[in-house]
Amino acid sequence: MNPIYLFAPLVFLLLCVSFLSLSSKEIWWVRVHDFPRMQYIVLAIVLLIAEVLFLDYSNLSFWLLFLPTLFVIAYQLWWIVPYTRFYSREVPQTSNLDSENSIKIMTANVLMSNRKAEKLIELVRGNNPDILVTLETDQWWQTQLEPIEKDYPYRMSCPQENLYGMHVFSRFLLSESTTEFLVEDDIPSMHTLLTLPSGENIRIHFLHPAPPSPTENEESSERDAELIMIAKSVADADIPVIVTGDLNDVAWSPTTRLFRKVSKLLDPRIGRGMFNTFHADYWFMRWPLDHLFHSKHFKLYDIRRLSHFGSDHFALFTQLSLVNSDSFESRSGIKADNDDKKFASEKLSSENVSDADVPTPN
């Protein structure tokens, strides 16, 4: 069989999934193609090599397949290169740590059916975070995590049996803490004001919106609206801000990029790596679902993906250092233009929500 008849459909398929992700459609079978960009690159590279080995490059048909395959690689790379070391860092590194003005945060989606709670407790004790946020935690998990409560006197709890329970454990004082259901009646988010030992305050939002999928929400509109609500709410905050959680969206998606633009928050992974946290059991199908974004008030001391603890997610560990105003005035992430602002407003209107609905602990 002429290999062209094998390669042509594969090239066409890769082009289709690449162009699908350009669409603003919110239906799940479109938005799912935001996720496996690295996998599409690998497939395209394999196909490119096969084309070189098995096709005659003096024939026009070779170039009609080779060039579109090369385009797919370049297009997908455009999205993910910022999450590699080939890109400049968005957040400066620091080796100086003031214990009074630093914070260690561990974000862990536990997988509600996971029964290896002792492994998570080992991770917590081994990494000693100041803040632990757990996602998918039900009443069973709340009970299992009681042994660490003595180390974390300040807590927020919302156990649920629907995969969207959430708990926050903190060594530092939490005040003005609220649990809200911003977009969906059964999907909580947590909002609090954390006080560092130095007395400095940090506004923190913990999120876990539902993904677009055939088993949950048919469209991404609910997830997108929750992210944009938070983004608009924190954009002009006059105190340090952190937003973290399992956003059920990848770092490079159009929605996450819109979140970064509108919120003016920074992503410490830019220029450092992807830190793929899902799927913990399948190395060939991984992408960054768990996130931490912060305002320009911080530098990064450490960011790590932690070891497997029985969940389908790895935990994400981030240590930030609060810096003085002279160090951050010129720093900024990607900026929103008028089209971005209009699109963000449309996202909120589609779910009839507003950034005014978001608590603003201050």
PDB file of C-alpha atoms in Angstrom, residues 123-326:
ATOM      1  CA  LEU A 123       3.969  13.707  52.294  1.00  0.00           C
ATOM      2  CA  VAL A 124       2.600  16.467  54.495  1.00  0.00           C
ATOM      3  CA  ARG A 125       4.968  15.669  57.341  1.00  0.00           C
ATOM      4  CA  GLY A 126       7.907  15.243  54.973  1.00  0.00           C
ATOM      5  CA  ASN A 127       7.383  18.597  53.249  1.00  0.00           C
ATOM      6  CA  ASN A 128       5.982  20.561  56.174  1.00  0.00           C
ATOM      7  CA  PRO A 129       3.744  23.023  54.290  1.00  0.00           C
ATOM      8  CA  ASP A 130       2.335  26.068  56.033  1.00  0.00           C
ATOM      9  CA  ILE A 131      -0.884  25.653  54.053  1.00  0.00           C
ATOM     10  CA  LEU A 132      -2.366  22.361  52.881  1.00  0.00           C
ATOM     11  CA  VAL A 133      -5.393  22.453  50.593  1.00  0.00           C
ATOM     12  CA  THR A 134      -7.034  19.105  49.845  1.00  0.00           C
ATOM     13  CA  LEU A 135      -9.556  18.550  47.072  1.00  0.00           C
ATOM     14  CA  GLU A 136     -12.116  15.746  46.564  1.00  0.00           C
ATOM     15  CA  THR A 137     -12.133  15.249  50.334  1.00  0.00           C
ATOM     16  CA  ASP A 138     -15.283  13.705  51.789  1.00  0.00           C
ATOM     17  CA  GLN A 139     -16.212  12.882  55.379  1.00  0.00           C
ATOM     18  CA  TRP A 140     -13.960   9.779  55.337  1.00  0.00           C
ATOM     19  CA  TRP A 141     -10.977  11.896  54.330  1.00  0.00           C
ATOM     20  CA  GLN A 142     -11.799  14.523  56.929  1.00  0.00           C
ATOM     21  CA  THR A 143     -11.633  11.842  59.607  1.00  0.00           C
ATOM     22  CA  GLN A 144      -8.419  10.350  58.217  1.00  0.00           C
ATOM     23  CA  LEU A 145      -6.662  13.717  58.253  1.00  0.00           C
ATOM     24  CA  GLU A 146      -7.459  14.424  61.902  1.00  0.00           C
ATOM     25  CA  PRO A 147      -3.907  13.375  62.979  1.00  0.00           C
ATOM     26  CA  ILE A 148      -2.426  16.467  61.285  1.00  0.00           C
ATOM     27  CA  GLU A 149      -4.892  18.897  62.845  1.00  0.00           C
ATOM     28  CA  LYS A 150      -2.667  19.500  65.860  1.00  0.00           C
ATOM     29  CA  ASP A 151      -0.077  20.997  63.501  1.00  0.00           C
ATOM     30  CA  TYR A 152      -2.637  23.168  61.724  1.00  0.00           C
ATOM     31  CA  PRO A 153      -4.732  25.140  64.218  1.00  0.00           C
ATOM     32  CA  TYR A 154      -6.552  27.169  61.544  1.00  0.00           C
ATOM     33  CA  ARG A 155      -8.818  25.191  59.236  1.00  0.00           C
ATOM     34  CA  MET A 156     -11.652  25.386  56.730  1.00  0.00           C
ATOM     35  CA  SER A 157     -13.811  22.343  56.002  1.00  0.00           C
ATOM     36  CA  CYS A 158     -16.352  21.458  53.346  1.00  0.00           C
ATOM     37  CA  PRO A 159     -16.577  17.656  53.072  1.00  0.00           C
ATOM     38  CA  GLN A 160     -18.708  16.523  50.130  1.00  0.00           C
ATOM     39  CA  GLU A 161     -19.524  13.193  48.532  1.00  0.00           C
ATOM     40  CA  ASN A 162     -19.593  14.497  44.944  1.00  0.00           C
ATOM     41  CA  LEU A 163     -15.819  14.727  44.246  1.00  0.00           C
ATOM     42  CA  TYR A 164     -15.804  18.437  45.127  1.00  0.00           C
ATOM     43  CA  GLY A 165     -15.152  18.480  48.852  1.00  0.00           C
ATOM     44  CA  MET A 166     -12.416  20.837  50.016  1.00  0.00           C
ATOM     45  CA  HIS A 167     -10.354  21.337  53.167  1.00  0.00           C
ATOM     46  CA  VAL A 168      -7.736  23.917  54.103  1.00  0.00           C
ATOM     47  CA  PHE A 169      -5.222  23.406  56.913  1.00  0.00           C
ATOM     48  CA  SER A 170      -3.070  26.356  57.997  1.00  0.00           C
ATOM     49  CA  ARG A 171      -0.306  27.040  60.503  1.00  0.00           C
ATOM     50  CA  PHE A 172      -0.944  30.753  60.079  1.00  0.00           C
ATOM     51  CA  LEU A 173      -3.935  32.783  61.195  1.00  0.00           C
ATOM     52  CA  LEU A 174      -6.911  32.737  58.816  1.00  0.00           C
ATOM     53  CA  SER A 175      -9.589  35.406  59.083  1.00  0.00           C
ATOM     54  CA  GLU A 176     -12.643  36.532  57.122  1.00  0.00           C
ATOM     55  CA  SER A 177     -12.844  32.934  55.870  1.00  0.00           C
ATOM     56  CA  THR A 178     -15.848  31.928  53.777  1.00  0.00           C
ATOM     57  CA  THR A 179     -16.907  28.957  51.685  1.00  0.00           C
ATOM     58  CA  GLU A 180     -18.902  29.976  48.634  1.00  0.00           C
ATOM     59  CA  PHE A 181     -20.736  28.281  45.773  1.00  0.00           C
ATOM     60  CA  LEU A 182     -20.048  30.918  43.162  1.00  0.00           C
ATOM     61  CA  VAL A 183     -21.408  29.342  39.983  1.00  0.00           C
ATOM     62  CA  GLU A 184     -22.772  25.873  40.749  1.00  0.00           C
ATOM     63  CA  ASP A 185     -24.750  24.954  43.849  1.00  0.00           C
ATOM     64  CA  ASP A 186     -22.591  21.926  44.669  1.00  0.00           C
ATOM     65  CA  ILE A 187     -19.121  23.219  43.719  1.00  0.00           C
ATOM     66  CA  PRO A 188     -17.461  25.085  46.617  1.00  0.00           C
ATOM     67  CA  SER A 189     -14.588  27.525  46.678  1.00  0.00           C
ATOM     68  CA  MET A 190     -12.828  28.933  49.733  1.00  0.00           C
ATOM     69  CA  HIS A 191     -11.685  32.482  50.376  1.00  0.00           C
ATOM     70  CA  THR A 192      -9.621  33.765  53.267  1.00  0.00           C
ATOM     71  CA  LEU A 193      -7.171  36.325  54.596  1.00  0.00           C
ATOM     72  CA  LEU A 194      -3.938  34.755  55.845  1.00  0.00           C
ATOM     73  CA  THR A 195      -1.621  36.586  58.211  1.00  0.00           C
ATOM     74  CA  LEU A 196       2.091  35.769  58.020  1.00  0.00           C
ATOM     75  CA  PRO A 197       4.242  35.753  61.188  1.00  0.00           C
ATOM     76  CA  SER A 198       5.493  39.201  60.121  1.00  0.00           C
ATOM     77  CA  GLY A 199       1.935  40.537  60.293  1.00  0.00           C
ATOM     78  CA  GLU A 200       1.605  40.915  56.508  1.00  0.00           C
ATOM     79  CA  ASN A 201      -1.735  39.785  55.066  1.00  0.00           C
ATOM     80  CA  ILE A 202      -2.320  37.646  51.967  1.00  0.00           C
ATOM     81  CA  ARG A 203      -5.658  37.218  50.230  1.00  0.00           C
ATOM     82  CA  ILE A 204      -6.056  33.580  49.128  1.00  0.00           C
ATOM     83  CA  HIS A 205      -8.670  31.866  46.947  1.00  0.00           C
ATOM     84  CA  PHE A 206      -8.896  28.056  46.735  1.00  0.00           C
ATOM     85  CA  LEU A 207     -10.717  26.710  43.666  1.00  0.00           C
ATOM     86  CA  HIS A 208     -11.871  23.435  42.137  1.00  0.00           C
ATOM     87  CA  PRO A 209     -14.380  24.100  39.341  1.00  0.00           C
ATOM     88  CA  ALA A 210     -15.931  21.207  37.436  1.00  0.00           C
ATOM     89  CA  PRO A 211     -14.437  20.351  34.026  1.00  0.00           C
ATOM     90  CA  PRO A 212     -16.168  20.162  30.662  1.00  0.00           C
ATOM     91  CA  SER A 213     -16.716  16.452  30.092  1.00  0.00           C
ATOM     92  CA  PRO A 214     -19.449  14.052  28.962  1.00  0.00           C
ATOM     93  CA  THR A 215     -19.917  12.914  32.585  1.00  0.00           C
ATOM     94  CA  GLU A 216     -20.025  16.365  34.235  1.00  0.00           C
ATOM     95  CA  ASN A 217     -20.648  19.655  32.434  1.00  0.00           C
ATOM     96  CA  GLU A 218     -21.283  19.467  28.698  1.00  0.00           C
ATOM     97  CA  GLU A 219     -19.621  22.852  28.297  1.00  0.00           C
ATOM     98  CA  SER A 220     -16.772  24.726  29.956  1.00  0.00           C
ATOM     99  CA  SER A 221     -18.905  27.805  30.658  1.00  0.00           C
ATOM    100  CA  GLU A 222     -19.301  27.101  34.394  1.00  0.00           C
ATOM    101  CA  ARG A 223     -15.586  26.493  34.907  1.00  0.00           C
ATOM    102  CA  ASP A 224     -14.617  29.480  32.797  1.00  0.00           C
ATOM    103  CA  ALA A 225     -17.017  31.803  34.598  1.00  0.00           C
ATOM    104  CA  GLU A 226     -15.650  30.840  38.018  1.00  0.00           C
ATOM    105  CA  LEU A 227     -12.069  31.458  36.914  1.00  0.00           C
ATOM    106  CA  ILE A 228     -12.893  34.819  35.351  1.00  0.00           C
ATOM    107  CA  MET A 229     -14.932  35.911  38.386  1.00  0.00           C
ATOM    108  CA  ILE A 230     -11.889  35.387  40.559  1.00  0.00           C
ATOM    109  CA  ALA A 231      -9.594  36.994  37.984  1.00  0.00           C
ATOM    110  CA  LYS A 232     -11.624  40.207  37.819  1.00  0.00           C
ATOM    111  CA  SER A 233     -12.030  40.293  41.585  1.00  0.00           C
ATOM    112  CA  VAL A 234      -8.295  40.145  42.347  1.00  0.00           C
ATOM    113  CA  ALA A 235      -7.074  42.282  39.429  1.00  0.00           C
ATOM    114  CA  ASP A 236      -6.871  45.507  41.408  1.00  0.00           C
ATOM    115  CA  ALA A 237      -6.310  44.092  44.884  1.00  0.00           C
ATOM    116  CA  ASP A 238      -3.975  46.274  46.937  1.00  0.00           C
ATOM    117  CA  ILE A 239      -2.582  43.402  49.026  1.00  0.00           C
ATOM    118  CA  PRO A 240      -0.707  40.217  48.017  1.00  0.00           C
ATOM    119  CA  VAL A 241      -2.915  37.592  46.352  1.00  0.00           C
ATOM    120  CA  ILE A 242      -2.621  33.833  45.806  1.00  0.00           C
ATOM    121  CA  VAL A 243      -5.039  31.678  43.803  1.00  0.00           C
ATOM    122  CA  THR A 244      -4.514  27.921  43.910  1.00  0.00           C
ATOM    123  CA  GLY A 245      -6.288  24.616  43.352  1.00  0.00           C
ATOM    124  CA  ASP A 246      -7.232  22.076  40.725  1.00  0.00           C
ATOM    125  CA  LEU A 247      -8.677  24.312  38.019  1.00  0.00           C
ATOM    126  CA  ASN A 248      -9.573  21.401  35.724  1.00  0.00           C
ATOM    127  CA  ASP A 249      -7.844  23.311  32.966  1.00  0.00           C
ATOM    128  CA  VAL A 250      -4.311  23.194  31.629  1.00  0.00           C
ATOM    129  CA  ALA A 251      -1.796  25.969  32.146  1.00  0.00           C
ATOM    130  CA  TRP A 252      -1.628  26.833  28.428  1.00  0.00           C
ATOM    131  CA  SER A 253      -5.336  26.834  27.574  1.00  0.00           C
ATOM    132  CA  PRO A 254      -7.056  29.961  26.203  1.00  0.00           C
ATOM    133  CA  THR A 255      -9.140  30.190  29.386  1.00  0.00           C
ATOM    134  CA  THR A 256      -6.149  30.012  31.721  1.00  0.00           C
ATOM    135  CA  ARG A 257      -4.327  32.574  29.582  1.00  0.00           C
ATOM    136  CA  LEU A 258      -7.412  34.796  29.832  1.00  0.00           C
ATOM    137  CA  PHE A 259      -7.408  34.281  33.605  1.00  0.00           C
ATOM    138  CA  ARG A 260      -3.768  35.380  33.771  1.00  0.00           C
ATOM    139  CA  LYS A 261      -4.412  38.431  31.607  1.00  0.00           C
ATOM    140  CA  VAL A 262      -7.464  39.628  33.513  1.00  0.00           C
ATOM    141  CA  SER A 263      -6.171  38.833  37.016  1.00  0.00           C
ATOM    142  CA  LYS A 264      -2.669  40.282  36.413  1.00  0.00           C
ATOM    143  CA  LEU A 265      -1.351  37.334  38.428  1.00  0.00           C
ATOM    144  CA  LEU A 266       1.937  35.607  37.662  1.00  0.00           C
ATOM    145  CA  ASP A 267       2.641  31.926  36.972  1.00  0.00           C
ATOM    146  CA  PRO A 268       5.834  30.617  38.630  1.00  0.00           C
ATOM    147  CA  ARG A 269       5.994  27.696  36.164  1.00  0.00           C
ATOM    148  CA  ILE A 270       6.717  30.002  33.220  1.00  0.00           C
ATOM    149  CA  GLY A 271      10.340  29.395  32.196  1.00  0.00           C
ATOM    150  CA  ARG A 272      10.707  26.527  34.672  1.00  0.00           C
ATOM    151  CA  GLY A 273       8.590  23.577  33.561  1.00  0.00           C
ATOM    152  CA  MET A 274       5.125  22.121  33.175  1.00  0.00           C
ATOM    153  CA  PHE A 275       4.900  20.397  36.568  1.00  0.00           C
ATOM    154  CA  ASN A 276       2.308  17.966  35.203  1.00  0.00           C
ATOM    155  CA  THR A 277       0.115  16.837  38.089  1.00  0.00           C
ATOM    156  CA  PHE A 278      -2.429  14.670  36.243  1.00  0.00           C
ATOM    157  CA  HIS A 279      -2.613  11.717  35.447  1.00  0.00           C
ATOM    158  CA  ALA A 280      -0.334  10.256  38.117  1.00  0.00           C
ATOM    159  CA  ASP A 281      -0.793   6.684  36.846  1.00  0.00           C
ATOM    160  CA  TYR A 282      -0.106   7.266  33.135  1.00  0.00           C
ATOM    161  CA  TRP A 283       3.217   8.948  32.300  1.00  0.00           C
ATOM    162  CA  PHE A 284       2.276   9.312  28.632  1.00  0.00           C
ATOM    163  CA  MET A 285      -0.949  11.229  29.349  1.00  0.00           C
ATOM    164  CA  ARG A 286      -0.013  13.994  31.754  1.00  0.00           C
ATOM    165  CA  TRP A 287      -0.651  17.711  31.884  1.00  0.00           C
ATOM    166  CA  PRO A 288      -0.710  20.516  34.493  1.00  0.00           C
ATOM    167  CA  LEU A 289      -4.165  20.627  36.112  1.00  0.00           C
ATOM    168  CA  ASP A 290      -3.150  21.880  39.562  1.00  0.00           C
ATOM    169  CA  HIS A 291      -2.072  25.489  39.706  1.00  0.00           C
ATOM    170  CA  LEU A 292      -0.788  28.303  41.852  1.00  0.00           C
ATOM    171  CA  PHE A 293      -0.874  31.908  40.651  1.00  0.00           C
ATOM    172  CA  HIS A 294       0.219  34.913  42.667  1.00  0.00           C
ATOM    173  CA  SER A 295       0.513  38.679  42.533  1.00  0.00           C
ATOM    174  CA  LYS A 296       3.758  40.539  41.859  1.00  0.00           C
ATOM    175  CA  HIS A 297       4.440  40.785  45.597  1.00  0.00           C
ATOM    176  CA  PHE A 298       6.315  37.455  45.635  1.00  0.00           C
ATOM    177  CA  LYS A 299       9.463  35.763  44.407  1.00  0.00           C
ATOM    178  CA  LEU A 300       9.757  31.996  44.059  1.00  0.00           C
ATOM    179  CA  TYR A 301      11.951  29.968  46.381  1.00  0.00           C
ATOM    180  CA  ASP A 302      10.806  26.474  45.407  1.00  0.00           C
ATOM    181  CA  ILE A 303       8.241  24.657  43.272  1.00  0.00           C
ATOM    182  CA  ARG A 304       8.009  20.869  43.076  1.00  0.00           C
ATOM    183  CA  ARG A 305       5.708  18.068  42.036  1.00  0.00           C
ATOM    184  CA  LEU A 306       5.614  15.628  44.929  1.00  0.00           C
ATOM    185  CA  SER A 307       5.655  11.824  44.859  1.00  0.00           C
ATOM    186  CA  HIS A 308       2.699   9.549  44.134  1.00  0.00           C
ATOM    187  CA  PHE A 309       0.357   9.028  47.093  1.00  0.00           C
ATOM    188  CA  GLY A 310      -2.372   6.883  45.527  1.00  0.00           C
ATOM    189  CA  SER A 311      -4.366   9.645  43.854  1.00  0.00           C
ATOM    190  CA  ASP A 312      -4.726  10.257  40.129  1.00  0.00           C
ATOM    191  CA  HIS A 313      -3.051  13.623  40.849  1.00  0.00           C
ATOM    192  CA  PHE A 314       0.389  14.432  42.161  1.00  0.00           C
ATOM    193  CA  ALA A 315       0.513  17.113  44.846  1.00  0.00           C
ATOM    194  CA  LEU A 316       2.048  20.493  43.979  1.00  0.00           C
ATOM    195  CA  PHE A 317       4.373  22.172  46.485  1.00  0.00           C
ATOM    196  CA  THR A 318       5.231  25.870  46.153  1.00  0.00           C
ATOM    197  CA  GLN A 319       7.244  28.128  48.435  1.00  0.00           C
ATOM    198  CA  LEU A 320       6.996  31.879  47.950  1.00  0.00           C
ATOM    199  CA  SER A 321       8.843  34.772  49.534  1.00  0.00           C
ATOM    200  CA  LEU A 322       7.111  38.108  50.058  1.00  0.00           C
ATOM    201  CA  VAL A 323       9.324  40.950  48.839  1.00  0.00           C
ATOM    202  CA  ASN A 324       9.382  44.695  49.374  1.00  0.00           C
ATOM    203  CA  SER A 325       7.721  47.034  46.909  1.00  0.00           C
ATOM    204  CA  ASP A 326      11.014  48.143  45.312  1.00  0.00           C
TER     205      ASP A 326
END
